[in-house]
C-alpha positions in Angstrom: 0.0 0.0 0.0 1.2 3.5 -0.8 0.7 6.0 2.0 0.9 9.6 0.8 0.9 12.9 2.7 0.0 16.3 1.2 1.1 19.3 3.3 -0.3 22.6 2.1 -1.8 25.6 4.0 -4.1 26.3 1.0 -6.6 23.5 1.5 -8.1 24.1 -2.0 -4.8 23.2 -3.7 -4.3 20.3 -1.4 -7.7 18.9 -2.3 -6.9 19.4 -6.0 -3.6 17.6 -5.7 -5.3 14.8 -3.8 -7.8 14.3 -6.6 -5.1 14.3 -9.2 -3.0 11.7 -7.3 -6.1 9.6 -6.5 -7.1 9.5 -10.1 -3.7 8.3 -11.2 -3.4 5.7 -8.5 -6.9 4.4 -9.2 -6.2 4.2 -12.9 -3.1 2.2 -12.2 -5.0 -0.2 -9.9 -2.8 0.7 -6.9 -3.9 0.6 -3.3 -3.3 3.9 -1.5 -4.2 6.2 1.3 -3.8 10.0 1.2 -3.7 12.3 4.2 -3.8 16.1 4.1 -2.0 18.4 6.6 -2.8 22.1 6.7 0.6 23.2 8.0 4.2 22.2 8.2 3.9 22.2 12.0 1.1 19.6 11.9 3.3 17.3 9.7 6.5 17.8 11.7 4.6 17.0 14.9 4.2 13.4 13.7 7.8 12.9 14.5 8.9 9.3 13.8 5.4 8.5 12.6 6.2 10.3 9.3 8.0 7.1 8.2 4.6 5.6 7.5 4.4 7.6 4.3 5.8 6.4 1.0 5.8 10.0 -0.3 5.2 13.5 1.1 4.2 16.4 -1.1 5.2 19.7 0.6 4.2 23.2 -0.3 7.4 25.3 -0.2 5.5 28.5 0.8 3.9 28.0 4.2 3.8 30.1 7.4 6.1 29.2 10.3 7.4 25.8 9.1 7.7 26.0 5.3 8.2 23.0 3.0 12.0 23.3 3.1 12.1 23.2 7.0 9.6 20.3 7.1 11.8 18.4 4.6 14.8 18.9 6.7 13.0 17.5 9.7 11.8 14.5 7.7 15.3 13.9 6.5 16.6 13.9 10.1 14.2 11.0 10.8 14.3 9.1 7.5 16.0 9.0 4.1 13.4 6.5 2.8 10.5 8.9 2.5 10.2 10.4 -1.0 9.8 14.2 -0.8 8.2 16.2 -3.5 8.1 20.0 -3.3 5.0 21.7 -4.7 4.5 25.3 -5.8 1.2 25.9 -7.4 0.0 26.3 -10.0 2.0 23.3 -11.4 5.6 23.0 -10.4 6.7 19.8 -8.8 10.3 19.2 -7.6 11.5 15.9 -6.4 13.9 15.9 -3.5 16.1 12.9 -3.2 18.5 12.1 -0.4 
């Protein structure tokens, strides 16, 4: 199963991305679950639990804990989680260890 987290303080964009990913995963016949977090703080508060995600999509521009800071925290815990930076309308940047 693929577990995916989307972290974006603009819930409208997060929901759009969830629909896009869900459509793709369903089309490919993959089993998945997607969680949405409305802030970098909420995602970072997961601590070690962040390792349950296969991939995390992070908005770069968020208040307090932005996507870059959240990615740094995730990397302190795991190098296995795929991190994808998002900047709407349509820029996706993959961050590999």
